[in-house]
Structure formats: C-alpha cells, structure tokens
Coordinates of C-alpha atoms in Angstrom, one line a residue:
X19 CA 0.0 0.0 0.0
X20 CA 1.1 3.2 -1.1
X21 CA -0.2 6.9 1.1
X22 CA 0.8 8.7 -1.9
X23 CA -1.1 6.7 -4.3
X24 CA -4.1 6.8 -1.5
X25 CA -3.6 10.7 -1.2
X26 CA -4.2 11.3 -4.8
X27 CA -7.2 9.2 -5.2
X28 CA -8.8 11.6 -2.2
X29 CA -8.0 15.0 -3.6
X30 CA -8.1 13.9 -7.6
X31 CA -11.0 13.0 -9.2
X32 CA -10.5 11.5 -13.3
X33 CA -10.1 14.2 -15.7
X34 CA -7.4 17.2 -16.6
X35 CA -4.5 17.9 -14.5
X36 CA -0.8 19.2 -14.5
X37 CA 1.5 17.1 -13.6
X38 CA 3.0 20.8 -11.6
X39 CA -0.6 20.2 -9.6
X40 CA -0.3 16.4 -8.7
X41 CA 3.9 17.2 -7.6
X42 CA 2.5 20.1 -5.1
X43 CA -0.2 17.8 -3.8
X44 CA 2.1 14.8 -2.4
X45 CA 5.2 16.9 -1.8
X46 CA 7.5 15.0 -4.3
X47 CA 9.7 16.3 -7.1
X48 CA 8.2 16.2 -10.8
X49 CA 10.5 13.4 -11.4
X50 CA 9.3 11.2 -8.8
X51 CA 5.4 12.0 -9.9
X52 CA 6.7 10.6 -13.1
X53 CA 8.0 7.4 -12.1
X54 CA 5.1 6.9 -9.3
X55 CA 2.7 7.5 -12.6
X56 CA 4.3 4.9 -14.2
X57 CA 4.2 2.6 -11.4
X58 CA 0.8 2.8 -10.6
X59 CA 0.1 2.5 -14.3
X60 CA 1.5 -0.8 -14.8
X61 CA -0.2 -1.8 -11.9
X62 CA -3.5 -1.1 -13.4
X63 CA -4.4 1.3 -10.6
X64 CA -4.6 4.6 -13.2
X65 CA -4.2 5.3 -16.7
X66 CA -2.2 9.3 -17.6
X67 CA -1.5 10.4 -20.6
X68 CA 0.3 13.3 -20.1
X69 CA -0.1 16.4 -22.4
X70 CA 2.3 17.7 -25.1
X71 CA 3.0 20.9 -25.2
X72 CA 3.1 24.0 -23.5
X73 CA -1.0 24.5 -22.2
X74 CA -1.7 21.6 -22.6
X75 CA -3.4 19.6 -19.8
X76 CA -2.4 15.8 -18.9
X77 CA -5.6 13.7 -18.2
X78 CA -5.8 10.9 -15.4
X79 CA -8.2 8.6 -15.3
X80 CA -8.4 6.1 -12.2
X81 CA -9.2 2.0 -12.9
X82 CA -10.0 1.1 -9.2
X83 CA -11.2 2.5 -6.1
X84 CA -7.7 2.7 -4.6
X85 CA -9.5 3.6 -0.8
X86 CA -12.2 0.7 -1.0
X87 CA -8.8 -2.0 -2.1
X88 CA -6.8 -0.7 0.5
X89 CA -9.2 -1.3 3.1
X90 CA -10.4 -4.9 2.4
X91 CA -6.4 -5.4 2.5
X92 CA -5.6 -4.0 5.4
X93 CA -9.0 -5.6 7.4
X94 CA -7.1 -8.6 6.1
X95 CA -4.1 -7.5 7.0
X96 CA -5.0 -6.6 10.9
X97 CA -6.8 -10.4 11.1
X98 CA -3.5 -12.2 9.7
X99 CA -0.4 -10.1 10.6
X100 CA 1.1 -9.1 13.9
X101 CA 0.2 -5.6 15.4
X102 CA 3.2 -3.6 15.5
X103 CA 3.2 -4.3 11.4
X104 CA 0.1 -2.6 10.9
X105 CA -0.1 0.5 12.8
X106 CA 2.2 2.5 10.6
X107 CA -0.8 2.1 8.1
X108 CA -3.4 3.6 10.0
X109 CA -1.7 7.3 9.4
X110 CA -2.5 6.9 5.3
X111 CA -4.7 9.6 4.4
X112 CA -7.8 7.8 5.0
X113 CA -11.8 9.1 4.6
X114 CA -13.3 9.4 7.7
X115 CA -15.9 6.5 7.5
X116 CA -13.1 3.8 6.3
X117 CA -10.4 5.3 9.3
X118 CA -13.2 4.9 11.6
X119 CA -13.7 1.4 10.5
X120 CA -10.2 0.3 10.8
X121 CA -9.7 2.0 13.8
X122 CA -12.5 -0.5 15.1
X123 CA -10.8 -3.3 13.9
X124 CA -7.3 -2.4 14.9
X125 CA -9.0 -1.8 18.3
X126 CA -9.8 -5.7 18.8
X127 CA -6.6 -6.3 18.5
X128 CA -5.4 -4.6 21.7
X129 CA -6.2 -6.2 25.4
X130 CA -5.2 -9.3 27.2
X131 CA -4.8 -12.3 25.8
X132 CA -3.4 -15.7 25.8
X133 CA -1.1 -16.6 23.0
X134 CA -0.1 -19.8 21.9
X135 CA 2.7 -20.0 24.5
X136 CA 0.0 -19.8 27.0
X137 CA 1.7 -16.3 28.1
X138 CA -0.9 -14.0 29.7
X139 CA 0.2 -10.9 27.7
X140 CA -1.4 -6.9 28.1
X141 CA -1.2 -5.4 24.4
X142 CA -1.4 -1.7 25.2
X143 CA -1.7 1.5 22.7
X144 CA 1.1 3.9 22.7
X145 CA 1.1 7.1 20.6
X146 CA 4.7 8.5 21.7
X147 CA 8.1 5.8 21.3
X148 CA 10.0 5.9 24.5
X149 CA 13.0 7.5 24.2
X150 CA 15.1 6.3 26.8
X151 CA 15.5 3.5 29.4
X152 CA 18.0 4.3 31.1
X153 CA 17.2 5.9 34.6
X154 CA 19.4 9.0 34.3
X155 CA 17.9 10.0 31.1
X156 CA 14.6 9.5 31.6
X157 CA 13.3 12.8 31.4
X158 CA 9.9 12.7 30.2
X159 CA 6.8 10.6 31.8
X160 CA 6.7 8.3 29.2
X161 CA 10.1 6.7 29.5
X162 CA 10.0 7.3 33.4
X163 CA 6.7 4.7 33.3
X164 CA 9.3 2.1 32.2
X165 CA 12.2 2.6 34.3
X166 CA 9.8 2.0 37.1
X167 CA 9.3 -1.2 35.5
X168 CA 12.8 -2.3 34.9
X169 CA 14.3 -1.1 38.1
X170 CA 14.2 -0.7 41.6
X171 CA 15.0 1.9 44.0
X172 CA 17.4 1.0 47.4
X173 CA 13.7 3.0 49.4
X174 CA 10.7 4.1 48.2
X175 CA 9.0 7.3 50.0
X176 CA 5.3 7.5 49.7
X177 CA 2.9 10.4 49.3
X178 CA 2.9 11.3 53.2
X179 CA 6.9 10.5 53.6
X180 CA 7.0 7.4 54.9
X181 CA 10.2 5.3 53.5
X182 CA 9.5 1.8 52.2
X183 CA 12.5 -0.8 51.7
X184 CA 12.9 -1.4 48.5
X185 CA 16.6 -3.0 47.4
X186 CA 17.6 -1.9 51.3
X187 CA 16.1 -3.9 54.2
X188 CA 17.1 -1.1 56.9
X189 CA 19.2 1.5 57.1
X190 CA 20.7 4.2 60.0
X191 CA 20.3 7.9 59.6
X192 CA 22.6 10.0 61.2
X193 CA 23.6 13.7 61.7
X194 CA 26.5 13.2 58.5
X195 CA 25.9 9.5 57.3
X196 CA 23.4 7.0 56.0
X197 CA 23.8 3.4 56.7
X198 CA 22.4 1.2 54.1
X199 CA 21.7 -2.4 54.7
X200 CA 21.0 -4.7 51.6
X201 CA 18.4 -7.5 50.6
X202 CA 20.6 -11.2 50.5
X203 CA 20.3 -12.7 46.6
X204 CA 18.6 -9.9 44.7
X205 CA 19.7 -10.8 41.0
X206 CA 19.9 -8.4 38.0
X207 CA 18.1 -9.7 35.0
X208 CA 21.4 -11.3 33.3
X209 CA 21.8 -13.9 36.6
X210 CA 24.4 -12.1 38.7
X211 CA 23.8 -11.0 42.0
X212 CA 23.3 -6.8 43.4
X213 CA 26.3 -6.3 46.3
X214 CA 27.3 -3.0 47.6
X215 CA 29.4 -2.2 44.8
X216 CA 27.2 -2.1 42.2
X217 CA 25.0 0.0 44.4
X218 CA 27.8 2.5 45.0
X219 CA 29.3 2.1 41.3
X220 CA 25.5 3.1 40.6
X221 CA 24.8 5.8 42.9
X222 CA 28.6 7.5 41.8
X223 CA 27.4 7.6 38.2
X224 CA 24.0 9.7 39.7
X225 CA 25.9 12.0 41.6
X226 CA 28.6 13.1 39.5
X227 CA 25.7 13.6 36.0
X228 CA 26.0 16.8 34.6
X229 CA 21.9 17.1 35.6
X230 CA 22.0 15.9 38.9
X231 CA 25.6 16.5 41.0
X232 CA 24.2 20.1 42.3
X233 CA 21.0 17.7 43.8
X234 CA 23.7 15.4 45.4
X235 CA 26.6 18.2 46.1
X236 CA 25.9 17.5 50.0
X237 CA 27.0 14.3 49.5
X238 CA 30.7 13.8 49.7
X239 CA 31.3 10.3 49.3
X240 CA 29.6 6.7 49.5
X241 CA 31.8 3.8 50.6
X242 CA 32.1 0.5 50.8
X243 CA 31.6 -1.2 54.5
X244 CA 30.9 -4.9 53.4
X245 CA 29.4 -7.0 50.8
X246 CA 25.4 -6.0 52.0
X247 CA 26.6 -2.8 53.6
X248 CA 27.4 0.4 52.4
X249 CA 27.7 4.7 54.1
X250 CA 26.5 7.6 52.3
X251 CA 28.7 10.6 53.8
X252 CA 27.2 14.0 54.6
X253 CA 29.8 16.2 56.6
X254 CA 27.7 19.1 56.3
X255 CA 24.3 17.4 56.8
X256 CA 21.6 16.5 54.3
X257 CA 18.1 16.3 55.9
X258 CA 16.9 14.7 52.1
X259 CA 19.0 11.8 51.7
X260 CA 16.6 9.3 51.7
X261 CA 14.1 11.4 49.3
X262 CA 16.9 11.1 46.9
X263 CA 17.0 7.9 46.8
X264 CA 13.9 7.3 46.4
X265 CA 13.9 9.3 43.0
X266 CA 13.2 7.2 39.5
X267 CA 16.6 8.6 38.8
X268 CA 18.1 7.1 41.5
X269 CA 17.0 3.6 40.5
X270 CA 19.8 0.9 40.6
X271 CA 21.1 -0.9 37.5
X272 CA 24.4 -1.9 35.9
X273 CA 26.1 -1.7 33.0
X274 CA 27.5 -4.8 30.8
X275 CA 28.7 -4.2 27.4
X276 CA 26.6 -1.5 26.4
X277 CA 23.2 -2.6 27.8
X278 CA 21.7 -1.4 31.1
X279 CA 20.6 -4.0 33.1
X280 CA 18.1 -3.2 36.3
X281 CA 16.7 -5.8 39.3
X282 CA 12.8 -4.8 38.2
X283 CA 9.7 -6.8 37.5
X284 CA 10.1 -6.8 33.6
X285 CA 13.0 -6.9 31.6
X286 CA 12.5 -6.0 27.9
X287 CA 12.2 -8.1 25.0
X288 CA 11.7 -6.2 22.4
X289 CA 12.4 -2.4 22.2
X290 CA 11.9 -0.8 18.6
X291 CA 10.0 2.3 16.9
X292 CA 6.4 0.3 16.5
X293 CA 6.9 -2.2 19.6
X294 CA 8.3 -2.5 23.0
X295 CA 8.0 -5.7 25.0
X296 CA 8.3 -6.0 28.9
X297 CA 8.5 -9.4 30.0
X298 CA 8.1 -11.0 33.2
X299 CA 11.6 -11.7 35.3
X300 CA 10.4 -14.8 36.8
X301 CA 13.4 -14.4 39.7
X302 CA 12.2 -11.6 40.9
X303 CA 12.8 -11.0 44.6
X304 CA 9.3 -9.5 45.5
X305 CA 6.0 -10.8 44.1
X306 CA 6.2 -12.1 40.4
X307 CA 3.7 -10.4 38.0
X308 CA 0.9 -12.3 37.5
X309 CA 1.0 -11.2 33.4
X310 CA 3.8 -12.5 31.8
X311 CA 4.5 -10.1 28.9
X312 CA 3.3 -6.6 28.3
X313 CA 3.6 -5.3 25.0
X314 CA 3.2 -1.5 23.7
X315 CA 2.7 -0.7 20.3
X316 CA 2.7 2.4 18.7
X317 CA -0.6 4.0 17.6
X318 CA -2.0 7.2 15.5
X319 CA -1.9 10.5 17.8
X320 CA -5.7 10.2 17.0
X321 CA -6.4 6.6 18.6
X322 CA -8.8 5.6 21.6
X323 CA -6.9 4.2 24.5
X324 CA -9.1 2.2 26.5
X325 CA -7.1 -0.9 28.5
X326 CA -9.1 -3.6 27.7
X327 CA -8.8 -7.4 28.7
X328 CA -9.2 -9.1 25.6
X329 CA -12.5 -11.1 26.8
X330 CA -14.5 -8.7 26.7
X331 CA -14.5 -5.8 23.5
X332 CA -17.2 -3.9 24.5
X333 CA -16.5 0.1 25.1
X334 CA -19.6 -0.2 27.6
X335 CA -18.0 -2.5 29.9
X336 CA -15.2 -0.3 31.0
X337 CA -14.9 2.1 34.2
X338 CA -12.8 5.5 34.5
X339 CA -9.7 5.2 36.7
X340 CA -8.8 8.8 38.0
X341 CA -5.3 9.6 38.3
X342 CA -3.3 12.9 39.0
X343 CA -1.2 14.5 35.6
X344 CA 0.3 17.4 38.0
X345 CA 0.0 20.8 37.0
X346 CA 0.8 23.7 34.5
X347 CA 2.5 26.8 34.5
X348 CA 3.8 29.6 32.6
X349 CA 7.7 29.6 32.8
X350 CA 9.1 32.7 31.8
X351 CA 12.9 32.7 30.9
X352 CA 14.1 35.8 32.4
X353 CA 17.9 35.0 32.1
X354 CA 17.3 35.5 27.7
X355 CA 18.2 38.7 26.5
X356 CA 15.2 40.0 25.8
X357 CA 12.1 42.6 27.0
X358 CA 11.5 39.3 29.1
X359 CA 13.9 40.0 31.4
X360 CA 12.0 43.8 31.7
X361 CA 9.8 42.7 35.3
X362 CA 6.9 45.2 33.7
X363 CA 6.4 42.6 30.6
X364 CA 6.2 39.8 32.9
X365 CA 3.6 41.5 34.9
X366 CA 1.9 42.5 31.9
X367 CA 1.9 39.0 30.8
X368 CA 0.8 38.1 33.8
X369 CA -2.0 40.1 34.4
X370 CA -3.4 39.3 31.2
X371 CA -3.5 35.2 32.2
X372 CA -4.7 36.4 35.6
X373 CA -7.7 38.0 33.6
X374 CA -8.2 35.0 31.1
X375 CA -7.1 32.0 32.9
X376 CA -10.9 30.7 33.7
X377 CA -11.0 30.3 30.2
X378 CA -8.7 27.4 30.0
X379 CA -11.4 24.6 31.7
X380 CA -13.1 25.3 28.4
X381 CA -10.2 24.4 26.2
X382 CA -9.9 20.6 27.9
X383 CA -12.2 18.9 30.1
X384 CA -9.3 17.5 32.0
X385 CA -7.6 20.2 32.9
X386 CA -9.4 23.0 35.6
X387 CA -7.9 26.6 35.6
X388 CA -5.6 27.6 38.7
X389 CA -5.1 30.9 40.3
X390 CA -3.6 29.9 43.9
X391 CA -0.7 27.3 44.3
X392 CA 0.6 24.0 42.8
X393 CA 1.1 22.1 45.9
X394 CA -2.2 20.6 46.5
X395 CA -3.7 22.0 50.1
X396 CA -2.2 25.5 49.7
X397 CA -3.6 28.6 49.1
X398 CA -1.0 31.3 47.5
X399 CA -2.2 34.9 48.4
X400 CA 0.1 37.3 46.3
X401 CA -0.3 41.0 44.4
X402 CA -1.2 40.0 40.9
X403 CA 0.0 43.8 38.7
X404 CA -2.8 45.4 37.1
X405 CA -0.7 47.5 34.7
X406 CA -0.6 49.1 31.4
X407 CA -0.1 47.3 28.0
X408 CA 4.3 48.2 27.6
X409 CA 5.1 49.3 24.1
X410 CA 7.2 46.0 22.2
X411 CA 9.7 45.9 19.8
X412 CA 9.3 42.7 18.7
X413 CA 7.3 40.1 19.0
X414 CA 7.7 37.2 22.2
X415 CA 8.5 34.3 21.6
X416 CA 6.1 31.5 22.7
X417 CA 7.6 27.8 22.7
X418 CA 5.0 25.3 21.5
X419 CA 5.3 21.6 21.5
X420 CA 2.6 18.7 20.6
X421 CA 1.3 18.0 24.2
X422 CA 0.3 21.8 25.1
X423 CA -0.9 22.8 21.3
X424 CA -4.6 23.8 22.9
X425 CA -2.9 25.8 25.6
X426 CA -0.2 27.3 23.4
X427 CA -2.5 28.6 20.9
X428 CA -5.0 29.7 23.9
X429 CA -2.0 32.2 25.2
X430 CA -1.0 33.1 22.1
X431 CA -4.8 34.3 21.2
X432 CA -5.6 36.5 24.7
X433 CA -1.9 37.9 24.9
X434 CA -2.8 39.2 21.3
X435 CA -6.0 39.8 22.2
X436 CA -4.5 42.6 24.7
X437 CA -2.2 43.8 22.9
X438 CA 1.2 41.8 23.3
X439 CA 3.0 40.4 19.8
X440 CA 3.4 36.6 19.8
X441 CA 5.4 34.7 17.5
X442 CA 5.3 30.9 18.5
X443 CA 8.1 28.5 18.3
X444 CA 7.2 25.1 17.6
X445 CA 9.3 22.1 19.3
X446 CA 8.9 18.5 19.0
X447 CA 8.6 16.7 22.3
X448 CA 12.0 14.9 22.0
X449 CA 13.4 18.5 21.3
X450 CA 11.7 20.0 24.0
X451 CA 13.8 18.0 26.6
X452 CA 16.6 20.1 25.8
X453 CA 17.5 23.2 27.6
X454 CA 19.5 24.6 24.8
X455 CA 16.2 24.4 22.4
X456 CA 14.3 25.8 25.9
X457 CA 16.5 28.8 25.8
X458 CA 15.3 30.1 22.2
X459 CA 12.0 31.1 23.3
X460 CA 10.7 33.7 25.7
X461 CA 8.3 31.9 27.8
X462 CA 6.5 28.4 27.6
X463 CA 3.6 26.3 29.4
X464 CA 5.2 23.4 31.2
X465 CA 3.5 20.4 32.8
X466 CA 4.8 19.1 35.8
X467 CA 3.4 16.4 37.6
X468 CA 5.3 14.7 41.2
X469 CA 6.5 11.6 41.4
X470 CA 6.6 10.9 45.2
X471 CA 5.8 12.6 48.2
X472 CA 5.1 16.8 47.0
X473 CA 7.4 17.8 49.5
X474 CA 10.4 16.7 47.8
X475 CA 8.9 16.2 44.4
X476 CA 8.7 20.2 44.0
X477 CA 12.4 20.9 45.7
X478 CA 13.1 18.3 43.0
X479 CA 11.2 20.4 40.3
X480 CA 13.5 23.4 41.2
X481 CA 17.1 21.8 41.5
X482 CA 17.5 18.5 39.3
X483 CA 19.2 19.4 35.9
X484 CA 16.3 18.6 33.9
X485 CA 14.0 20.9 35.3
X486 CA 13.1 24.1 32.8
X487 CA 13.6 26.1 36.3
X488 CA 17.0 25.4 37.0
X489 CA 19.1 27.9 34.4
X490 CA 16.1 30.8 35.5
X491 CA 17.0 29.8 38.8
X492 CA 20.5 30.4 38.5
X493 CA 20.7 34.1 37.6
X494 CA 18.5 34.7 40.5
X495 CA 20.1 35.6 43.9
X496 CA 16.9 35.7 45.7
X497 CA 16.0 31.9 45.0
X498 CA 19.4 30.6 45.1
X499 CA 19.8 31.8 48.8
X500 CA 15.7 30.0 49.6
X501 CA 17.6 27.0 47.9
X502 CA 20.3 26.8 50.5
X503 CA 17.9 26.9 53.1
X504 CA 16.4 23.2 52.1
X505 CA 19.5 21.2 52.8
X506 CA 19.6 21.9 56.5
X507 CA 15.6 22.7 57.1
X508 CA 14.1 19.3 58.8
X509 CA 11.8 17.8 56.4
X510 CA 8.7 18.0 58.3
X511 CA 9.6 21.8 57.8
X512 CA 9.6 21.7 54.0
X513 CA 6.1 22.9 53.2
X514 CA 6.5 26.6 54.8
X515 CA 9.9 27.1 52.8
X516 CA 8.2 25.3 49.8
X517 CA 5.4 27.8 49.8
X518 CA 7.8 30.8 50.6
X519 CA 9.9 29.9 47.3
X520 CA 6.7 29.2 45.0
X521 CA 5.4 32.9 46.2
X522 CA 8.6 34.3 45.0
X523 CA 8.3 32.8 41.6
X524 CA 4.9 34.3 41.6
X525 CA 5.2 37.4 43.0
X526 CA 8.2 37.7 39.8
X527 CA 6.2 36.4 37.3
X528 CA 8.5 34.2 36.3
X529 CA 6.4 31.1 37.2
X530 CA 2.5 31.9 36.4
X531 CA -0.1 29.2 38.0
X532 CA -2.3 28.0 34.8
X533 CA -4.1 24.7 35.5
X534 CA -4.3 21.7 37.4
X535 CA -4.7 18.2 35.0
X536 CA -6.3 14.8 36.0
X537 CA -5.6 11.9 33.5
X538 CA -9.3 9.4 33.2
X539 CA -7.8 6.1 31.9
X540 CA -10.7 3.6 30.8
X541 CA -10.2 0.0 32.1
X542 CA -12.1 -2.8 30.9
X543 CA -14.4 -4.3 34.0
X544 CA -12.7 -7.3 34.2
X545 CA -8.9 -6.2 34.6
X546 CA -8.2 -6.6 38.4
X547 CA -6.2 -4.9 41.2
X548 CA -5.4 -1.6 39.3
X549 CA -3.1 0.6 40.9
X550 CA -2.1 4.1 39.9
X551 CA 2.0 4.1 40.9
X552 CA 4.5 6.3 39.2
X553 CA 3.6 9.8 37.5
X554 CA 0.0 8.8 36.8
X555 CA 0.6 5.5 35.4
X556 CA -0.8 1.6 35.9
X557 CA 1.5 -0.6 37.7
X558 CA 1.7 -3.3 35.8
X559 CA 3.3 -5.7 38.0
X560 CA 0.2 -6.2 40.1
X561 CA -2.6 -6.0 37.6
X562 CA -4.3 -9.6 36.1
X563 CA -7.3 -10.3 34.6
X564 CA -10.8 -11.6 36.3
X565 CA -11.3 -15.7 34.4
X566 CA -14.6 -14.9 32.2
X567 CA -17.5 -16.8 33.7
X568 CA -18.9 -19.8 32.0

C-alpha cells in the first residue's frame, strides 16, 4: 500500500490535470510523480496520458477504487499479521468513515490475551516511542513509566513520607551519614547477584551527571563497609537523603557491554519504533507479576486508549480510573536577553493570564484553571500587577510543543487579544527535553506532575538538571539563597519554605499558575487490582485479569 497513491485518489478525481498540480499535492519532485505514474500504471491502478506541449493539460483517469482495495487489505491484514506491522498504516490519508472502520478493527486487537505460548500478555496502545530507558535519562513521563518497570529503588518514599525498603532492608540515619543495609540474593536480569558495589558504582554515576551532581553536592562520598553494607557521607548534613533515593533517577542498575541491566519486574524483549516488550523476570525478589508479557505498540496520535482485557471488547464494559497528571504553569525565561527580562512585561503578561485564565477549563475537560498554588492543600495569596499594556519591539517568543498545542494557541490568542506580539516556536517533544532548544523562546507552558511525596517532588522540580527552572534559577540571587535553606531545614519543615519559594516565583512572574490536570484512563471491568503508581501511570506488576465466567 502506497499513502501517496491513497492521497491522490482523495484529492483527484478522473479528468485534466498538470503534472505541476499532482507534484505540489504529495510533496515529491516532478521526477518522482513521473516514475510513481508509471508505477501505478503498470499496476492497473490509473491510466495518464500526459499532455504535449506547452497549455496543454495531462488527463488521469483512475481503474480502481484505490481507498475501497486498500481497506479490504488491510481488514485482512490486521486479522492475519502481527500488530506492530500494521499501525504505521493507519496514518494513510484515510476518509473518515473507512479510518473509523479500521480503527474498530485495529481496536480488537489490543487487550489481554493468551497466545499460543500460554503467556498472559497486556497489548497496550502507545502514541509516543520511549525514548530512553536508562534511569538518568529519563526525562519525560513516558520513559520514566518504564524505568519504574525495569528497576528498583534501594527506598521508596510514599505520598505522606514514609520510607518503604525497597533494594535496602534497613538503614541508619545520622547527623553526617546514612547506613544502608542490603536485601541477600537480589539478581539483576542477566543472573548475577546486586552487592554494595554495584550500588555504590551506581549511585557514583548519579551523583557526578551533569543534571543531577548540584542535587547530590551535600554528598561527599559513598563507601564500601561490606558485601550487604554500604555509608552515604554528609559532613555538612543533608536532611533529604533518603528522598533522593527514592527518585526514578536514582534507581539501581548496571552496565554490561553497552546494555543497562536493572533488578525490576520486567525486563525487555523487544524495544523498537512500532513495539516494546516488557516481560516478566520470573526471579524476581518480591511478588512475580501475575501477566507475563506486556507489550506497547505504537498508535496514531488520534487513537482511543481504553485498557481492555481481551475477553471482553465492549467500550460499555469499562470504568474510568482517575489519576493525578500534575499541574501547568507559565515559565518565563528571564535570564534571555530579551524585553522578558523587563519585570513590567512579565507583569503585563501576567495580568493578562490572571484575567483570562478561567478560560482554560473550556479548552480541555481535563484540565481546571488555577489561580492559587501547585502544591495541593495551599492557598497562595500574592499582588497580581494590574498594569498598562508596555510598548514592544518585537514580537515574544512562545515555545509550543505537541502536548500543550490547545494551551499554546489559547496564550498566544488572549496575549494578542490585549495587545502583546506573539510569535510561536514550535518544538517537537523529544526537542523539548533540551535546555538549549528551551532557551530560544521567551516563555513556555510546562507540565509538571510529582513523582513521590510533594514535599520533595517540587524541591526536585526546582534543583534536578532537567527541570526548565533550573538555568532561570541560576541568575536569580533571591532563589538561590531559599535554595540553600532546604539542605539543613528538617523535612517536616519543608512545606513553609516550599510555599515561601513558590510565592517568589509568583510574585516575579517568572512562574504563572495555569491549570491543574487529572488523566481518566478507561479499564475494561474485568482487569483486576489496578493501581495508579509512578507519574499517573498503571503498575503493571500487580494488575491480572478476572477468568470470564462460563
């Protein structure tokens, strides 16, 4: 099957045409119109007879319903041929009524099922690939889901801070040095067995990454005690040591000839554009899964994600799941020289989402507009300007990427609307990671949403190298000094400087409070003992499926 063919059978009816017309149409060269002519020609899809001199008109004429041949393949195509083969075909340039059909079809296909293995295997849409797996790259949600999956933490530090052992039995906390004790016979995924040294090897590589060593910079060394034992060192105190670890980032794996290999749940199988496999490590040393392989293929941006079971196809016999996707807010780089970095833009800019922000629940229904704080329970009480419209130069740049399109657009239209120039910058997502690309544009919408406990999930948001926060942060005395203040403030006492920081941002318009966003994930009724775990996301290693009753 051919989009390009499929494209001009939608937009060409038989009859006169330039060649010139049928070149701009697909995007190709008049050279490769000729020899795609000729090709479909021979195969009896067309006939052209191009015209002779200058005026004159070439005539197509088509032989076969290219859409209605296309279909009954595919349809056959989606019964005969595994999944990840098929999506990419689902993008063609298809009528709505046929894209609706196969969308149907293609739909069956997701869910839980047996295969002939007898493997109880989860076949789950994605639209995005992953772009990473390794835990200090893992910068978006996405990617993050699956180091989750693959790897464990040495704690894990729940939403009201209590610390969970995770690859650590116990521990002692001191005033300047943590005492971890390790699990006996944990095994990474190739056989071998986790000892202090990979956990220290591991934890080295953390604290010295370009992104995260001014996170760990209280932490001055980590040495080896015994095989199961091992001190993290703190001279000057760090009241968040354990937080740290119990970071996605600070997940524990090793490396063996290239490949990264973790003490998780799943392993993977299979990791390419269209499919990525997670499969069950069956020496596990907490509970197994119950499903053995979990598979994620890749899907059009437009495609339904329900989670289905496989027994059961029905959209009707699903039920929402409610789970938290954080918050957004306008980040304003004020380090760019530009009138951003004039405080009575940023007001203005301010003022005017102040005045239009209620808007925004109309623009998504998952997403509710926010005028107070984004720590959940706080109320932010702060000045916001009221001032005149500045006279600009030039326009502002607005950074744009796929995920925040509705938003973006929405800014860029009441920003106009009172009187400031936009000029928007589109990113893609991958691109978007980077600071560098970041740095280009005036101000942006960013989505944030905690992993752990919001405490240390927002001192995280301001200080780990990935954060759009951390080079505003850096040209800013005021909220370098509130910085230094975390590392010897008690925990317990984190919300009060939390709150003071976050008013600062405010009260500077460099950080603007836009919405809050919840993520509805439709399950089908018989999928059992589903649990929202990392960023928003399933935890796969204790879901399993209800037997269908005979």
């Amino acid at each position: 099957m051919d989009n390009n063919l499929l494209t001009l059978w939608q937009q060409v009816p038989s009859g006169s045409i330039k060649q010139q017309e049928i070149a701009e149409i697909l995007g190709l060269s008049t050279k490769q119109v000729t020899r795609n002519l000729q090709k479909w020609e021979k195969d009896g899809w067309l006939s052209f007879e191009s015209g002779h001199g200058r005026g004159n008109l070439s005539r197509l004429s088509w032989l076969k319903n290219v859409e209605e041949d296309f279909e009954i393949a595919l349809l056959k195509m989606i019964d005969e041929q595994p999944i990840e083969t098929i999506s990419k075909y689902l993008i063609y340039n298809w009528s709505y009524n046929s894209k609706l059909r196969l969308m149907n079809k293609f739909r069956s296909k997701f869910g839980f099922n047996q295969k002939h293995t007898e493997l109880d295997t989860l076949v789950i849409p994605k639209k995005y690939p992953f772009l990473t797996i390794h835990p200090l790259e893992a910068a978006d949600l996405f990617s993050a889901n699956m180091v989750s999956n693959i790897y464990n933490r040495l704690v894990f530090v729940d939403n009201t801070n209590l610390v969970y052992s995770e690859l650590a039995h116990s521990w002692d906390l001191m005033d300047t040095k943590l005492r971890l004790y390790l699990k006996k016979d944990i095994k990474f995924h190739d056989g071998s067995l986790l000892h202090a040294k990979d956990v220290i090897d591991c934890l080295n590589r953390l604290r010295f990454h370009e992104n995260f060593r001014d996170l760990w910079e209280p932490i001055t060394e980590i040495s080896y005690v015994s095989t199961y034992i091992l001190d993290i060192h703190f001279p000057e105190g760090c009241s968040y040591c354990l937080q740290m670890l119990g970071t996605m980032n600070a997940s524990i794996y090793k490396e063996n000839n290239g490949q990264v290999i973790g003490t998780g749940c799943f392993y993977i199988g299979e990791d390419n554009m269209n499919k990525t496999s997670l499969m069950a490590f069956k020496d596990y040393f907490q509970e197994r899964p119950l499903l053995d392989v979990v598979e994620f293929v890749r899907v059009p941006e437009d495609f339904k994600i329900i989670y289905r079971s496989g027994t059961n196809n029905e959209e009707n016999s699903t039920f929402q799941v409610e789970s938290d996707s954080g918050f957004g807010v306008v980040l304003m780089n004020t380090f760019r020289n530009s009138a951003i970095q004039n405080k009575e833009v940023r007001d203005y800019v301010h003022h005017v989402i102040a005045k239009y922000r209620h808007e925004i629940n109309e623009i998504d229904p998952r997403i509710k507009s926010n005028d107070q704080s984004c720590l959940i329970g706080q109320t932010q009480y702060y000045e916001i300007p009221n001032i005149k419209c500045p006279k600009f130069t030039e326009p502002l740049i607005l950074r744009g990427i796929n995920f925040t399109k509705k938003t973006t657009l929405w800014l860029k239209r009441i920003l106009e609307k009172e009187g400031v120039p936009i000029k928007i910058k589109w990113l893609s997502f991958s691109d978007s990671l980077n600071q560098n690309e970041n740095n280009d544009a005036d101000f942006f919408i960013h989505s944030e949403i905690f992993e752990m406990n919001q405490n240390f999930s927002f001192f995280y948001f301001l200080k780990n190298g990935y954060s759009p926060l951390v080079e505003i942060i850096k040209n800013n005395d005021t909220l370098l000094n509130y910085l230094k203040e975390y590392r010897h403030t008690p925990f317990e006492n984190w919300t009060t400087l939390n709150v003071k920081i976050e008013k600062a941002l405010f009260e500077a318009s460099i950080m603007i409070p836009l919405y809050y966003e919840k993520r509805y994930i439709p399950f089908a009724t018989d999928l059992m003992n589903i649990e929202i775990k990392h960023f928003g996301y399933v935890d796969f290693s204790k879901l399993w499926v209800r037997p269908r009753q005979n």
